[in-house]
């Protein structure tokens, strides 16, 4: 039986207009009535993910920054945190400055950028959080960071990531949740590691965990969970590693998968 469901947010929990459907809200309520845990695992920062958790009344820790921070939604207690070290962060910052690549940083759950620009505004709108501009001081930041994000056009990302991997590949885990993103976290961090920690905290076996996601930063989570489900809108490589595929985020794929693999299963036993 499934005892814990972990859902990605963008492209999974929410539709393309960033909304949670009434059907999914009702489905999560049914999970609570059956004492089944439900939580979120996202690349978003904690403050960006929290409104979704609050809307669904999630009362256990949520996984944010691709697993770099696991934090309680009610008391704010941190279950786990792993940050990028200042020397490695500065190396990435200086490399981005030299190459004129856009990069943003997350420090103490705040979003920092060098200058106000289209990428910063677009991300701020998507995430529902403000950004803080630091000018040239941004590239000399010497603080631990939860995550760093490079944004560029899709055709540029392969070359950018290859250069970053050659510089910091032993210290950084590089992944992506969207076609314009390169997400950088500590090498020991990913959503798969995070759900292991959360399941242990909740005294749930990994075989009893169902994880649902749609992008490359969900791959480790889908592999780690007893039941890893890819959304219908996921790219083919993500679908290929999943144990099952549901419908898209526009067609309530998360609610559909819960109905099929949790509620219908429970009816049979």
PDB file of N, CA and C in Angstrom, residues 186-269:
ATOM      1  N   UNK A 186      24.235  21.381  -4.334  1.00  0.00           N
ATOM      2  CA  UNK A 186      25.359  20.589  -3.825  1.00  0.00           C
ATOM      3  C   UNK A 186      25.343  19.193  -4.446  1.00  0.00           C
ATOM      4  N   UNK A 187      26.500  18.635  -4.648  1.00  0.00           N
ATOM      5  CA  UNK A 187      26.620  17.337  -5.333  1.00  0.00           C
ATOM      6  C   UNK A 187      25.854  16.215  -4.643  1.00  0.00           C
ATOM      7  N   UNK A 188      25.639  16.327  -3.333  1.00  0.00           N
ATOM      8  CA  UNK A 188      24.953  15.277  -2.585  1.00  0.00           C
ATOM      9  C   UNK A 188      23.440  15.456  -2.565  1.00  0.00           C
ATOM     10  N   UNK A 189      22.937  16.413  -3.322  1.00  0.00           N
ATOM     11  CA  UNK A 189      21.524  16.781  -3.261  1.00  0.00           C
ATOM     12  C   UNK A 189      20.786  16.371  -4.529  1.00  0.00           C
ATOM     13  N   UNK A 190      19.633  15.731  -4.347  1.00  0.00           N
ATOM     14  CA  UNK A 190      18.647  15.543  -5.404  1.00  0.00           C
ATOM     15  C   UNK A 190      17.337  15.103  -4.748  1.00  0.00           C
ATOM     16  N   UNK A 191      16.277  15.052  -5.526  1.00  0.00           N
ATOM     17  CA  UNK A 191      14.977  14.720  -4.943  1.00  0.00           C
ATOM     18  C   UNK A 191      14.907  13.270  -4.457  1.00  0.00           C
ATOM     19  N   UNK A 192      15.699  12.391  -5.072  1.00  0.00           N
ATOM     20  CA  UNK A 192      15.712  10.998  -4.622  1.00  0.00           C
ATOM     21  C   UNK A 192      16.279  10.868  -3.226  1.00  0.00           C
ATOM     22  N   UNK A 193      17.423  11.516  -2.976  1.00  0.00           N
ATOM     23  CA  UNK A 193      18.008  11.527  -1.632  1.00  0.00           C
ATOM     24  C   UNK A 193      17.022  12.125  -0.636  1.00  0.00           C
ATOM     25  N   UNK A 194      16.332  13.174  -1.062  1.00  0.00           N
ATOM     26  CA  UNK A 194      15.404  13.872  -0.170  1.00  0.00           C
ATOM     27  C   UNK A 194      14.227  12.993   0.242  1.00  0.00           C
ATOM     28  N   UNK A 195      13.660  12.242  -0.703  1.00  0.00           N
ATOM     29  CA  UNK A 195      12.508  11.428  -0.299  1.00  0.00           C
ATOM     30  C   UNK A 195      12.950  10.262   0.593  1.00  0.00           C
ATOM     31  N   UNK A 196      14.186   9.810   0.453  1.00  0.00           N
ATOM     32  CA  UNK A 196      14.692   8.807   1.400  1.00  0.00           C
ATOM     33  C   UNK A 196      14.714   9.372   2.814  1.00  0.00           C
ATOM     34  N   UNK A 197      15.206  10.589   2.942  1.00  0.00           N
ATOM     35  CA  UNK A 197      15.280  11.233   4.256  1.00  0.00           C
ATOM     36  C   UNK A 197      13.879  11.472   4.819  1.00  0.00           C
ATOM     37  N   UNK A 198      12.967  11.935   3.976  1.00  0.00           N
ATOM     38  CA  UNK A 198      11.617  12.203   4.439  1.00  0.00           C
ATOM     39  C   UNK A 198      10.886  10.919   4.824  1.00  0.00           C
ATOM     40  N   UNK A 199      11.039   9.871   4.008  1.00  0.00           N
ATOM     41  CA  UNK A 199      10.388   8.603   4.318  1.00  0.00           C
ATOM     42  C   UNK A 199      10.898   8.033   5.641  1.00  0.00           C
ATOM     43  N   UNK A 200      12.194   8.153   5.858  1.00  0.00           N
ATOM     44  CA  UNK A 200      12.764   7.682   7.119  1.00  0.00           C
ATOM     45  C   UNK A 200      12.197   8.478   8.298  1.00  0.00           C
ATOM     46  N   UNK A 201      12.081   9.774   8.120  1.00  0.00           N
ATOM     47  CA  UNK A 201      11.526  10.646   9.163  1.00  0.00           C
ATOM     48  C   UNK A 201      10.086  10.265   9.492  1.00  0.00           C
ATOM     49  N   UNK A 202       9.323   9.864   8.471  1.00  0.00           N
ATOM     50  CA  UNK A 202       7.914   9.504   8.662  1.00  0.00           C
ATOM     51  C   UNK A 202       7.714   8.029   8.968  1.00  0.00           C
ATOM     52  N   UNK A 203       8.837   7.275   9.024  1.00  0.00           N
ATOM     53  CA  UNK A 203       8.788   5.829   9.270  1.00  0.00           C
ATOM     54  C   UNK A 203       7.988   5.100   8.182  1.00  0.00           C
ATOM     55  N   UNK A 204       8.271   5.473   6.937  1.00  0.00           N
ATOM     56  CA  UNK A 204       7.618   4.865   5.780  1.00  0.00           C
ATOM     57  C   UNK A 204       8.681   4.182   4.931  1.00  0.00           C
ATOM     58  N   UNK A 205       8.442   2.965   4.497  1.00  0.00           N
ATOM     59  CA  UNK A 205       9.364   2.263   3.605  1.00  0.00           C
ATOM     60  C   UNK A 205       9.298   2.879   2.203  1.00  0.00           C
ATOM     61  N   UNK A 206      10.429   2.860   1.485  1.00  0.00           N
ATOM     62  CA  UNK A 206      10.432   3.419   0.137  1.00  0.00           C
ATOM     63  C   UNK A 206       9.466   2.690  -0.794  1.00  0.00           C
ATOM     64  N   UNK A 207       9.231   1.405  -0.545  1.00  0.00           N
ATOM     65  CA  UNK A 207       8.251   0.667  -1.347  1.00  0.00           C
ATOM     66  C   UNK A 207       6.845   1.206  -1.169  1.00  0.00           C
ATOM     67  N   UNK A 208       6.642   1.977  -0.114  1.00  0.00           N
ATOM     68  CA  UNK A 208       5.325   2.540   0.178  1.00  0.00           C
ATOM     69  C   UNK A 208       5.214   4.005  -0.267  1.00  0.00           C
ATOM     70  N   UNK A 209       6.206   4.450  -1.047  1.00  0.00           N
ATOM     71  CA  UNK A 209       6.237   5.833  -1.517  1.00  0.00           C
ATOM     72  C   UNK A 209       5.869   5.884  -2.998  1.00  0.00           C
ATOM     73  N   UNK A 210       4.987   6.802  -3.334  1.00  0.00           N
ATOM     74  CA  UNK A 210       4.644   7.084  -4.725  1.00  0.00           C
ATOM     75  C   UNK A 210       5.120   8.497  -5.043  1.00  0.00           C
ATOM     76  N   UNK A 211       5.900   8.651  -6.106  1.00  0.00           N
ATOM     77  CA  UNK A 211       6.409   9.954  -6.514  1.00  0.00           C
ATOM     78  C   UNK A 211       5.931  10.254  -7.923  1.00  0.00           C
ATOM     79  N   UNK A 212       5.541  11.511  -8.160  1.00  0.00           N
ATOM     80  CA  UNK A 212       5.011  11.907  -9.464  1.00  0.00           C
ATOM     81  C   UNK A 212       5.729  13.168  -9.923  1.00  0.00           C
ATOM     82  N   UNK A 213       6.218  13.164 -11.152  1.00  0.00           N
ATOM     83  CA  UNK A 213       6.933  14.325 -11.669  1.00  0.00           C
ATOM     84  C   UNK A 213       6.942  14.364 -13.180  1.00  0.00           C
ATOM     85  N   UNK A 214       7.511  15.456 -13.716  1.00  0.00           N
ATOM     86  CA  UNK A 214       7.436  15.652 -15.168  1.00  0.00           C
ATOM     87  C   UNK A 214       8.749  16.055 -15.819  1.00  0.00           C
ATOM     88  N   UNK A 215       9.830  16.244 -15.031  1.00  0.00           N
ATOM     89  CA  UNK A 215      11.027  16.797 -15.662  1.00  0.00           C
ATOM     90  C   UNK A 215      12.298  16.089 -15.199  1.00  0.00           C
ATOM     91  N   UNK A 216      13.426  16.581 -15.702  1.00  0.00           N
ATOM     92  CA  UNK A 216      14.697  15.900 -15.462  1.00  0.00           C
ATOM     93  C   UNK A 216      15.130  15.975 -14.001  1.00  0.00           C
ATOM     94  N   UNK A 217      14.726  17.011 -13.286  1.00  0.00           N
ATOM     95  CA  UNK A 217      15.075  17.073 -11.866  1.00  0.00           C
ATOM     96  C   UNK A 217      14.219  16.138 -11.022  1.00  0.00           C
ATOM     97  N   UNK A 218      13.272  15.440 -11.654  1.00  0.00           N
ATOM     98  CA  UNK A 218      12.445  14.442 -10.963  1.00  0.00           C
ATOM     99  C   UNK A 218      12.960  13.014 -11.147  1.00  0.00           C
ATOM    100  N   UNK A 219      13.946  12.832 -12.009  1.00  0.00           N
ATOM    101  CA  UNK A 219      14.375  11.478 -12.379  1.00  0.00           C
ATOM    102  C   UNK A 219      14.805  10.658 -11.166  1.00  0.00           C
ATOM    103  N   UNK A 220      15.669  11.213 -10.304  1.00  0.00           N
ATOM    104  CA  UNK A 220      16.150  10.451  -9.145  1.00  0.00           C
ATOM    105  C   UNK A 220      15.000  10.102  -8.207  1.00  0.00           C
ATOM    106  N   UNK A 221      14.050  11.005  -8.068  1.00  0.00           N
ATOM    107  CA  UNK A 221      12.884  10.760  -7.227  1.00  0.00           C
ATOM    108  C   UNK A 221      12.034   9.619  -7.788  1.00  0.00           C
ATOM    109  N   UNK A 222      11.823   9.628  -9.088  1.00  0.00           N
ATOM    110  CA  UNK A 222      11.015   8.578  -9.708  1.00  0.00           C
ATOM    111  C   UNK A 222      11.705   7.216  -9.619  1.00  0.00           C
ATOM    112  N   UNK A 223      13.033   7.230  -9.687  1.00  0.00           N
ATOM    113  CA  UNK A 223      13.780   5.977  -9.560  1.00  0.00           C
ATOM    114  C   UNK A 223      13.772   5.454  -8.131  1.00  0.00           C
ATOM    115  N   UNK A 224      13.794   6.356  -7.162  1.00  0.00           N
ATOM    116  CA  UNK A 224      13.938   5.974  -5.751  1.00  0.00           C
ATOM    117  C   UNK A 224      12.636   5.476  -5.154  1.00  0.00           C
ATOM    118  N   UNK A 225      11.538   6.098  -5.509  1.00  0.00           N
ATOM    119  CA  UNK A 225      10.242   5.724  -4.945  1.00  0.00           C
ATOM    120  C   UNK A 225       9.844   4.315  -5.372  1.00  0.00           C
ATOM    121  N   UNK A 226       9.072   3.653  -4.534  1.00  0.00           N
ATOM    122  CA  UNK A 226       8.557   2.341  -4.899  1.00  0.00           C
ATOM    123  C   UNK A 226       7.733   2.399  -6.169  1.00  0.00           C
ATOM    124  N   UNK A 227       6.990   3.490  -6.335  1.00  0.00           N
ATOM    125  CA  UNK A 227       6.195   3.707  -7.542  1.00  0.00           C
ATOM    126  C   UNK A 227       6.487   5.105  -8.064  1.00  0.00           C
ATOM    127  N   UNK A 228       7.263   5.179  -9.134  1.00  0.00           N
ATOM    128  CA  UNK A 228       7.592   6.461  -9.760  1.00  0.00           C
ATOM    129  C   UNK A 228       6.755   6.655 -11.001  1.00  0.00           C
ATOM    130  N   UNK A 229       5.984   7.737 -11.043  1.00  0.00           N
ATOM    131  CA  UNK A 229       5.042   7.971 -12.138  1.00  0.00           C
ATOM    132  C   UNK A 229       5.408   9.255 -12.877  1.00  0.00           C
ATOM    133  N   UNK A 230       5.505   9.173 -14.191  1.00  0.00           N
ATOM    134  CA  UNK A 230       5.784  10.344 -15.023  1.00  0.00           C
ATOM    135  C   UNK A 230       4.476  10.914 -15.548  1.00  0.00           C
ATOM    136  N   UNK A 231       4.417  12.227 -15.602  1.00  0.00           N
ATOM    137  CA  UNK A 231       3.259  12.897 -16.172  1.00  0.00           C
ATOM    138  C   UNK A 231       3.227  12.714 -17.689  1.00  0.00           C
ATOM    139  N   UNK A 232       2.050  12.831 -18.267  1.00  0.00           N
ATOM    140  CA  UNK A 232       1.916  12.706 -19.711  1.00  0.00           C
ATOM    141  C   UNK A 232       2.652  13.776 -20.469  1.00  0.00           C
ATOM    142  N   UNK A 233       2.894  14.921 -19.830  1.00  0.00           N
ATOM    143  CA  UNK A 233       3.618  16.024 -20.454  1.00  0.00           C
ATOM    144  C   UNK A 233       5.127  15.947 -20.231  1.00  0.00           C
ATOM    145  N   UNK A 234       5.598  14.889 -19.595  1.00  0.00           N
ATOM    146  CA  UNK A 234       7.037  14.712 -19.364  1.00  0.00           C
ATOM    147  C   UNK A 234       7.751  14.383 -20.669  1.00  0.00           C
ATOM    148  N   UNK A 235       9.036  14.778 -20.796  1.00  0.00           N
ATOM    149  CA  UNK A 235       9.801  14.381 -21.986  1.00  0.00           C
ATOM    150  C   UNK A 235      10.045  12.871 -21.991  1.00  0.00           C
ATOM    151  N   UNK A 236      10.308  12.341 -23.155  1.00  0.00           N
ATOM    152  CA  UNK A 236      10.456  10.885 -23.322  1.00  0.00           C
ATOM    153  C   UNK A 236      11.490  10.262 -22.382  1.00  0.00           C
ATOM    154  N   UNK A 237      12.692  10.843 -22.199  1.00  0.00           N
ATOM    155  CA  UNK A 237      13.657  10.212 -21.288  1.00  0.00           C
ATOM    156  C   UNK A 237      13.134  10.062 -19.856  1.00  0.00           C
ATOM    157  N   UNK A 238      12.312  11.005 -19.412  1.00  0.00           N
ATOM    158  CA  UNK A 238      11.733  10.896 -18.069  1.00  0.00           C
ATOM    159  C   UNK A 238      10.675   9.792 -18.039  1.00  0.00           C
ATOM    160  N   UNK A 239       9.861   9.731 -19.070  1.00  0.00           N
ATOM    161  CA  UNK A 239       8.857   8.663 -19.155  1.00  0.00           C
ATOM    162  C   UNK A 239       9.520   7.292 -19.177  1.00  0.00           C
ATOM    163  N   UNK A 240      10.667   7.199 -19.822  1.00  0.00           N
ATOM    164  CA  UNK A 240      11.330   5.904 -19.975  1.00  0.00           C
ATOM    165  C   UNK A 240      11.837   5.320 -18.667  1.00  0.00           C
ATOM    166  N   UNK A 241      12.112   6.159 -17.675  1.00  0.00           N
ATOM    167  CA  UNK A 241      12.617   5.626 -16.398  1.00  0.00           C
ATOM    168  C   UNK A 241      11.492   5.418 -15.383  1.00  0.00           C
ATOM    169  N   UNK A 242      10.299   5.905 -15.695  1.00  0.00           N
ATOM    170  CA  UNK A 242       9.178   5.778 -14.758  1.00  0.00           C
ATOM    171  C   UNK A 242       8.580   4.376 -14.807  1.00  0.00           C
ATOM    172  N   UNK A 243       7.936   3.989 -13.712  1.00  0.00           N
ATOM    173  CA  UNK A 243       7.253   2.695 -13.657  1.00  0.00           C
ATOM    174  C   UNK A 243       5.863   2.768 -14.261  1.00  0.00           C
ATOM    175  N   UNK A 244       5.329   3.974 -14.365  1.00  0.00           N
ATOM    176  CA  UNK A 244       4.009   4.177 -14.963  1.00  0.00           C
ATOM    177  C   UNK A 244       3.926   5.598 -15.493  1.00  0.00           C
ATOM    178  N   UNK A 245       2.974   5.828 -16.394  1.00  0.00           N
ATOM    179  CA  UNK A 245       2.749   7.154 -16.978  1.00  0.00           C
ATOM    180  C   UNK A 245       1.279   7.499 -16.820  1.00  0.00           C
ATOM    181  N   UNK A 246       1.010   8.715 -16.384  1.00  0.00           N
ATOM    182  CA  UNK A 246      -0.356   9.183 -16.223  1.00  0.00           C
ATOM    183  C   UNK A 246      -0.660  10.236 -17.278  1.00  0.00           C
ATOM    184  N   UNK A 247      -1.811  10.860 -17.198  1.00  0.00           N
ATOM    185  CA  UNK A 247      -2.160  11.911 -18.154  1.00  0.00           C
ATOM    186  C   UNK A 247      -1.418  13.205 -17.814  1.00  0.00           C
ATOM    187  N   UNK A 248      -1.632  14.237 -18.592  1.00  0.00           N
ATOM    188  CA  UNK A 248      -0.856  15.470 -18.443  1.00  0.00           C
ATOM    189  C   UNK A 248      -1.352  16.320 -17.279  1.00  0.00           C
ATOM    190  N   UNK A 249      -0.578  17.359 -16.972  1.00  0.00           N
ATOM    191  CA  UNK A 249      -0.992  18.281 -15.915  1.00  0.00           C
ATOM    192  C   UNK A 249      -2.223  19.089 -16.311  1.00  0.00           C
ATOM    193  N   UNK A 250      -2.499  19.179 -17.596  1.00  0.00           N
ATOM    194  CA  UNK A 250      -3.702  19.863 -18.063  1.00  0.00           C
ATOM    195  C   UNK A 250      -4.935  18.974 -17.927  1.00  0.00           C
ATOM    196  N   UNK A 251      -4.716  17.693 -17.713  1.00  0.00           N
ATOM    197  CA  UNK A 251      -5.809  16.720 -17.614  1.00  0.00           C
ATOM    198  C   UNK A 251      -5.820  16.012 -16.269  1.00  0.00           C
ATOM    199  N   UNK A 252      -5.374  16.720 -15.224  1.00  0.00           N
ATOM    200  CA  UNK A 252      -5.425  16.199 -13.852  1.00  0.00           C
ATOM    201  C   UNK A 252      -4.672  14.886 -13.690  1.00  0.00           C
ATOM    202  N   UNK A 253      -3.495  14.804 -14.338  1.00  0.00           N
ATOM    203  CA  UNK A 253      -2.728  13.565 -14.283  1.00  0.00           C
ATOM    204  C   UNK A 253      -2.370  13.115 -12.880  1.00  0.00           C
ATOM    205  N   UNK A 254      -2.070  14.051 -11.977  1.00  0.00           N
ATOM    206  CA  UNK A 254      -1.731  13.673 -10.604  1.00  0.00           C
ATOM    207  C   UNK A 254      -2.930  13.060  -9.901  1.00  0.00           C
ATOM    208  N   UNK A 255      -4.092  13.697 -10.005  1.00  0.00           N
ATOM    209  CA  UNK A 255      -5.304  13.155  -9.382  1.00  0.00           C
ATOM    210  C   UNK A 255      -5.668  11.802  -9.987  1.00  0.00           C
ATOM    211  N   UNK A 256      -5.513  11.672 -11.295  1.00  0.00           N
ATOM    212  CA  UNK A 256      -5.803  10.404 -11.975  1.00  0.00           C
ATOM    213  C   UNK A 256      -4.911   9.296 -11.442  1.00  0.00           C
ATOM    214  N   UNK A 257      -3.630   9.579 -11.264  1.00  0.00           N
ATOM    215  CA  UNK A 257      -2.700   8.551 -10.786  1.00  0.00           C
ATOM    216  C   UNK A 257      -3.003   8.158  -9.344  1.00  0.00           C
ATOM    217  N   UNK A 258      -3.397   9.108  -8.520  1.00  0.00           N
ATOM    218  CA  UNK A 258      -3.748   8.781  -7.130  1.00  0.00           C
ATOM    219  C   UNK A 258      -4.991   7.900  -7.095  1.00  0.00           C
ATOM    220  N   UNK A 259      -5.956   8.236  -7.912  1.00  0.00           N
ATOM    221  CA  UNK A 259      -7.181   7.422  -7.978  1.00  0.00           C
ATOM    222  C   UNK A 259      -6.853   5.992  -8.396  1.00  0.00           C
ATOM    223  N   UNK A 260      -5.999   5.860  -9.400  1.00  0.00           N
ATOM    224  CA  UNK A 260      -5.697   4.532  -9.941  1.00  0.00           C
ATOM    225  C   UNK A 260      -4.825   3.697  -9.020  1.00  0.00           C
ATOM    226  N   UNK A 261      -3.764   4.295  -8.495  1.00  0.00           N
ATOM    227  CA  UNK A 261      -2.765   3.498  -7.772  1.00  0.00           C
ATOM    228  C   UNK A 261      -2.909   3.539  -6.253  1.00  0.00           C
ATOM    229  N   UNK A 262      -3.776   4.396  -5.740  1.00  0.00           N
ATOM    230  CA  UNK A 262      -3.973   4.461  -4.290  1.00  0.00           C
ATOM    231  C   UNK A 262      -5.392   4.064  -3.916  1.00  0.00           C
ATOM    232  N   UNK A 263      -6.377   4.822  -4.373  1.00  0.00           N
ATOM    233  CA  UNK A 263      -7.752   4.543  -3.976  1.00  0.00           C
ATOM    234  C   UNK A 263      -8.259   3.229  -4.540  1.00  0.00           C
ATOM    235  N   UNK A 264      -8.047   2.980  -5.828  1.00  0.00           N
ATOM    236  CA  UNK A 264      -8.518   1.734  -6.429  1.00  0.00           C
ATOM    237  C   UNK A 264      -7.784   0.539  -5.869  1.00  0.00           C
ATOM    238  N   UNK A 265      -6.474   0.701  -5.571  1.00  0.00           N
ATOM    239  CA  UNK A 265      -5.715  -0.397  -4.968  1.00  0.00           C
ATOM    240  C   UNK A 265      -6.280  -0.723  -3.590  1.00  0.00           C
ATOM    241  N   UNK A 266      -6.566   0.313  -2.810  1.00  0.00           N
ATOM    242  CA  UNK A 266      -7.083   0.096  -1.459  1.00  0.00           C
ATOM    243  C   UNK A 266      -8.431  -0.611  -1.471  1.00  0.00           C
ATOM    244  N   UNK A 267      -9.201  -0.388  -2.530  1.00  0.00           N
ATOM    245  CA  UNK A 267     -10.511  -1.049  -2.628  1.00  0.00           C
ATOM    246  C   UNK A 267     -10.366  -2.556  -2.809  1.00  0.00           C
ATOM    247  N   UNK A 268      -9.224  -2.956  -3.387  1.00  0.00           N
ATOM    248  CA  UNK A 268      -9.055  -4.376  -3.723  1.00  0.00           C
ATOM    249  C   UNK A 268      -8.543  -5.208  -2.559  1.00  0.00           C
ATOM    250  N   UNK A 269      -8.051  -4.539  -1.501  1.00  0.00           N
ATOM    251  CA  UNK A 269      -7.436  -5.321  -0.412  1.00  0.00           C
ATOM    252  C   UNK A 269      -8.275  -5.261   0.854  1.00  0.00           C
TER     253      UNK A 269
END
